[in-house]
Amino acid sequence: MEDQELPYVLIDCIGGKHGVYEDHTEFLKTRFCLITMKEYLENKKFLGEKIRAIFMWYHKPVIDEELLQSLPNLKVVASSGVGIDHLDLNLLSSFGVKVSNTPFVVSTDTADLGVALMLASARRLVEGYQMAVSPDTEYFPADWLGVEVSGTALGIIGMGTIGYKVAQRARAFDMKILYHNRNQRNKEEESAVGAIYCKKIDDLLQQSDFVMLAVTLTPQTHKLIGKRELELMKPTATLINISRGLVVDQDALVEALQNKVIKAAALDVTYPEPLPRDHPLLKMKNVTITPHIGSATKETRRLMMENMTENIQAALTGLPIPNEVLL
């Protein structure tokens, strides 16, 4: 009796800037027959009929109507990470294709990074490092100061899994924790982290020393923070974004930082990514930017890949998909 054929799964490529990690492929190849986009394009007629899933890593391969029309037996798109703004869910649904993501495995590392950005910005770590290693430094000035974090107010916009884990960490700094969310969390969850619900985002913005964005990008959150919202913040406040760049009106942010409407910003996400090398945000000392590394640890990326594998296997065997994205 012949061994059962492994399911054919489309990937963009292996290795390189956006490919599936080479050290993940051994695991994946025991479960799937991996087909790169190059291989698919060279043999579309045969492989188009065989491919049943797409393993979408770093938003690749790009999925459009033409691709979907050429994959008649496609059942599921497994996307890495939390955000799904790169996918047309209505289009996929019209082809009967299910979608999954990996929302829970990224939450711990992303929350860690959010707190790291808050601390780095408050204590001016990037500037401090540059001063410490500069060949021009002769002494460390006594009046070179950051701002305190402990005991201040942190406003979290988006109290999902990531936002809640940020609150857990912030409590260790004796911070007053405010949050704004579509739905208020239950009293037990609020009490566990000492969080206070702000039904209106304006109340949170006016009271917070640090404002952290942990929302998903949707039409409702697109440019959620603009000129009006920035002007509601304290002039001593810092904006931290660990969600998506388009949650913030970037031009309004530049203007607010230049005019000292707010004190500083710490951003793991921008638009585009990376920013043009002459962008004003890259030249500001009161801006800390990291290259979208919220989930970028070896452990989390491995778990992400394993989660995507579980999602695909469930979809192909008719079982409930653990992390299915619903319209």
XYZ file of C-alpha atoms in Angstrom:
327
model
C 0.000 0.000 0.000
C 1.444 3.359 -1.026
C 1.979 6.074 1.529
C -0.672 8.748 1.446
C 0.464 11.836 -0.470
C 1.213 14.888 1.639
C -1.035 17.929 1.059
C 0.373 20.451 -1.411
C 0.920 23.837 0.234
C 1.946 27.011 -1.588
C 4.651 29.214 -0.048
C 6.441 32.237 -1.459
C 9.988 30.921 -1.156
C 12.454 29.452 1.322
C 14.973 31.765 2.959
C 15.812 35.265 1.798
C 14.160 38.446 3.003
C 10.563 37.208 3.173
C 10.792 33.452 2.755
C 9.905 30.661 5.150
C 12.806 30.213 7.543
C 15.190 27.497 6.412
C 15.278 25.931 9.884
C 11.473 25.591 9.793
C 11.354 23.686 6.541
C 12.409 20.322 7.971
C 9.344 20.378 10.237
C 7.056 21.610 7.465
C 8.237 19.033 4.926
C 7.225 16.176 7.217
C 3.632 17.433 6.983
C 3.290 19.139 3.610
C 4.590 19.081 0.090
C 5.884 22.650 -0.095
C 5.524 24.397 -3.447
C 7.276 27.722 -3.966
C 5.722 30.433 -6.131
C 8.525 29.905 -8.658
C 7.703 26.203 -8.925
C 3.996 26.930 -9.163
C 4.412 29.493 -11.948
C 6.545 27.039 -13.928
C 3.865 24.337 -13.730
C 0.555 26.098 -13.071
C -1.703 23.604 -14.808
C -0.622 20.614 -12.715
C 0.141 22.336 -9.392
C -2.906 24.616 -9.525
C -5.119 21.539 -9.155
C -2.976 20.072 -6.365
C -2.508 23.048 -4.012
C -4.939 22.975 -1.088
C -3.461 25.562 1.281
C -1.344 28.712 1.289
C 1.258 29.223 4.018
C 1.497 33.015 4.156
C 4.717 34.230 5.792
C 5.529 37.957 5.982
C 2.369 38.622 3.931
C 3.782 36.531 1.069
C 2.725 35.199 -1.369
C 0.385 38.009 -2.338
C -3.121 36.674 -2.862
C -5.330 38.189 -5.543
C -8.300 37.106 -7.631
C -6.118 35.763 -10.433
C -4.261 33.451 -8.046
C -7.473 32.256 -6.406
C -9.021 31.455 -9.782
C -6.047 29.248 -10.603
C -6.320 27.242 -7.345
C -9.704 25.480 -7.550
C -9.003 23.135 -4.623
C -7.667 25.757 -2.216
C -9.238 25.349 1.226
C -7.358 27.642 3.587
C -4.920 30.537 3.846
C -2.820 30.363 7.005
C -1.405 33.819 7.734
C 1.340 34.493 10.257
C 0.866 37.031 13.034
C -2.252 38.819 14.212
C -3.059 41.415 11.579
C -5.127 40.442 8.562
C -5.362 43.857 6.896
C -3.264 42.494 4.006
C -6.029 40.011 3.108
C -9.306 40.591 1.274
C -11.553 38.436 3.451
C -14.620 38.992 1.303
C -12.752 37.885 -1.810
C -11.414 34.767 -0.092
C -14.844 33.935 1.282
C -16.367 34.241 -2.196
C -14.024 31.446 -3.280
C -14.977 29.340 -0.247
C -11.495 29.730 1.267
C -11.068 29.878 5.042
C -8.503 32.108 6.755
C -6.500 31.628 9.946
C -3.946 33.692 11.852
C -1.799 33.251 14.980
C -3.071 35.835 17.475
C -2.083 34.273 20.762
C 1.513 33.181 20.251
C 2.652 36.734 19.448
C 1.109 38.430 22.461
C 3.847 37.867 25.055
C 6.731 39.092 22.927
C 4.774 42.041 21.565
C 3.785 43.116 25.074
C 7.427 42.820 26.138
C 8.476 45.051 23.264
C 5.802 47.618 24.092
C 7.168 47.960 27.611
C 10.741 48.011 26.270
C 9.857 50.896 23.951
C 8.207 52.777 26.793
C 11.300 52.408 28.974
C 13.727 53.148 26.145
C 11.894 56.335 25.224
C 11.415 57.524 28.793
C 15.050 56.954 29.759
C 16.415 58.070 26.349
C 18.343 54.832 25.905
C 19.165 55.326 22.218
C 20.526 58.809 22.812
C 22.379 57.564 25.879
C 24.011 54.749 23.947
C 25.101 57.136 21.208
C 26.597 59.478 23.799
C 28.368 56.639 25.609
C 30.076 55.278 22.473
C 30.702 58.548 20.611
C 34.406 59.336 20.032
C 33.563 62.967 20.738
C 32.276 62.368 24.273
C 34.570 63.799 26.948
C 32.167 63.661 29.905
C 28.600 62.703 30.747
C 26.540 65.846 31.468
C 24.763 65.838 34.816
C 21.710 67.599 33.374
C 21.034 64.926 30.741
C 17.729 63.565 32.058
C 14.938 61.222 31.103
C 11.493 60.920 32.657
C 10.207 58.548 35.301
C 8.001 55.590 34.436
C 7.127 54.197 37.853
C 3.975 55.691 39.312
C 2.888 57.389 36.090
C -0.305 56.767 34.096
C -0.325 54.367 31.167
C -3.256 54.484 28.762
C -3.716 51.332 26.694
C -5.874 51.632 23.592
C -6.940 48.113 22.657
C -7.220 45.780 25.650
C -7.053 42.487 23.786
C -4.538 39.769 24.567
C -1.535 42.002 23.885
C -2.959 45.040 25.661
C -3.819 42.979 28.716
C -0.306 41.547 28.894
C 1.084 45.081 28.677
C -1.097 45.963 31.676
C 0.241 42.966 33.618
C 3.787 44.159 33.038
C 3.015 47.811 33.731
C 1.561 46.928 37.108
C 5.058 45.926 38.240
C 6.023 49.583 37.753
C 3.165 50.750 39.990
C 1.610 52.509 37.026
C -1.950 53.754 36.976
C -3.484 51.755 34.142
C -6.259 53.202 32.016
C -7.701 51.446 29.001
C -10.095 52.049 26.138
C -11.621 49.135 24.284
C -14.712 48.318 22.232
C -15.898 46.207 25.158
C -15.148 46.605 28.827
C -13.377 43.653 30.423
C -14.996 41.941 33.386
C -14.340 43.191 36.904
C -12.087 40.259 37.805
C -9.791 40.944 34.859
C -9.704 44.656 35.627
C -8.943 44.043 39.297
C -6.136 41.610 38.475
C -4.139 44.383 36.798
C -5.706 47.400 38.490
C -7.071 48.720 35.198
C -9.651 51.503 34.897
C -11.961 51.525 31.878
C -12.353 54.728 29.876
C -15.470 54.534 27.746
C -14.336 57.620 25.828
C -10.900 57.630 24.252
C -10.627 61.354 25.008
C -10.617 60.698 28.758
C -7.718 58.273 28.405
C -5.704 60.621 26.206
C -6.098 63.548 28.590
C -4.982 61.595 31.665
C -2.140 59.406 30.381
C 1.590 60.018 30.583
C 2.168 57.179 28.118
C -0.362 56.118 25.498
C 0.158 52.661 23.999
C -1.668 51.509 20.869
C -2.426 47.781 20.728
C -5.414 47.652 18.372
C -5.873 45.738 15.135
C -6.017 47.769 11.934
C -9.593 48.031 10.699
C -11.541 50.755 8.897
C -12.581 51.954 12.373
C -9.002 52.226 13.666
C -7.453 53.666 10.490
C -5.780 56.916 11.620
C -7.452 56.534 15.000
C -4.846 58.906 16.412
C -4.782 62.141 14.466
C -4.278 65.840 15.069
C -7.300 66.147 17.397
C -6.285 63.175 19.536
C -2.658 64.268 19.778
C -3.729 67.712 20.937
C -5.746 66.078 23.730
C -2.616 64.407 25.089
C -0.398 65.996 27.716
C 2.559 67.979 26.334
C 4.720 65.702 28.502
C 3.178 62.486 27.108
C 4.698 59.786 24.915
C 2.857 57.867 22.189
C 3.850 54.212 21.738
C 2.621 52.196 18.760
C 2.939 48.398 18.655
C -0.094 47.805 16.430
C 0.040 49.047 12.816
C 1.479 52.218 11.347
C -1.805 53.314 9.779
C -3.487 53.508 13.190
C -1.685 56.862 13.493
C -1.903 59.843 11.144
C 1.845 60.013 10.639
C 1.889 63.555 9.236
C -0.054 64.763 12.270
C 2.402 62.941 14.527
C 5.390 64.627 12.899
C 3.740 68.011 13.345
C 2.853 67.276 16.980
C 6.431 66.243 17.783
C 7.952 69.239 15.979
C 5.629 71.659 17.773
C 6.001 69.958 21.169
C 2.308 69.087 21.339
C 3.549 65.789 22.818
C 6.965 64.983 24.223
C 7.999 61.838 22.361
C 7.014 58.790 20.317
C 8.193 55.180 20.319
C 7.183 53.222 17.242
C 7.603 49.595 16.258
C 5.396 50.203 13.225
C 5.215 52.925 10.579
C 3.881 53.382 7.070
C 5.517 52.506 4.844
C 7.972 50.052 6.353
C 10.754 50.959 6.257
C 10.253 54.699 6.110
C 11.974 56.660 3.319
C 15.484 57.416 4.526
C 14.805 61.149 4.488
C 11.604 60.923 6.560
C 11.484 63.499 9.392
C 10.677 60.861 12.027
C 14.112 59.328 11.449
C 15.830 62.597 12.312
C 14.077 63.370 15.617
C 15.884 62.709 18.881
C 12.570 62.305 20.690
C 11.514 59.411 18.437
C 12.514 55.785 18.990
C 11.839 53.440 16.053
C 12.276 49.687 15.775
C 11.754 47.605 12.597
C 8.392 45.925 13.363
C 9.888 43.329 15.690
C 7.011 42.785 18.117
C 6.981 39.020 17.607
C 10.570 38.671 16.445
C 12.026 36.043 18.738
C 13.119 32.566 17.684
C 10.732 30.964 20.131
C 7.652 32.886 19.002
C 8.356 32.527 15.295
C 8.695 28.763 15.782
C 5.381 28.625 17.649
C 3.812 30.782 14.942
C 4.888 28.311 12.271
C 3.584 25.371 14.306
C 0.254 27.142 14.853
C -0.078 27.765 11.125
C 0.605 24.089 10.509
C -2.136 23.088 12.969
C -4.570 25.489 11.315
C -3.885 24.039 7.868
C -4.139 20.437 9.038
C -7.443 21.129 10.775
C -8.891 22.829 7.699
C -7.829 20.019 5.378
C -9.291 17.292 7.605
C -12.586 19.051 8.212
C -11.894 19.829 11.868
C -12.536 23.204 13.543
C -9.674 25.569 12.728
C -8.058 26.674 16.034
C -7.476 30.277 14.946
C -10.006 30.789 12.175
C -10.644 34.408 11.169
C -14.341 35.011 10.685
C -15.969 37.771 8.669
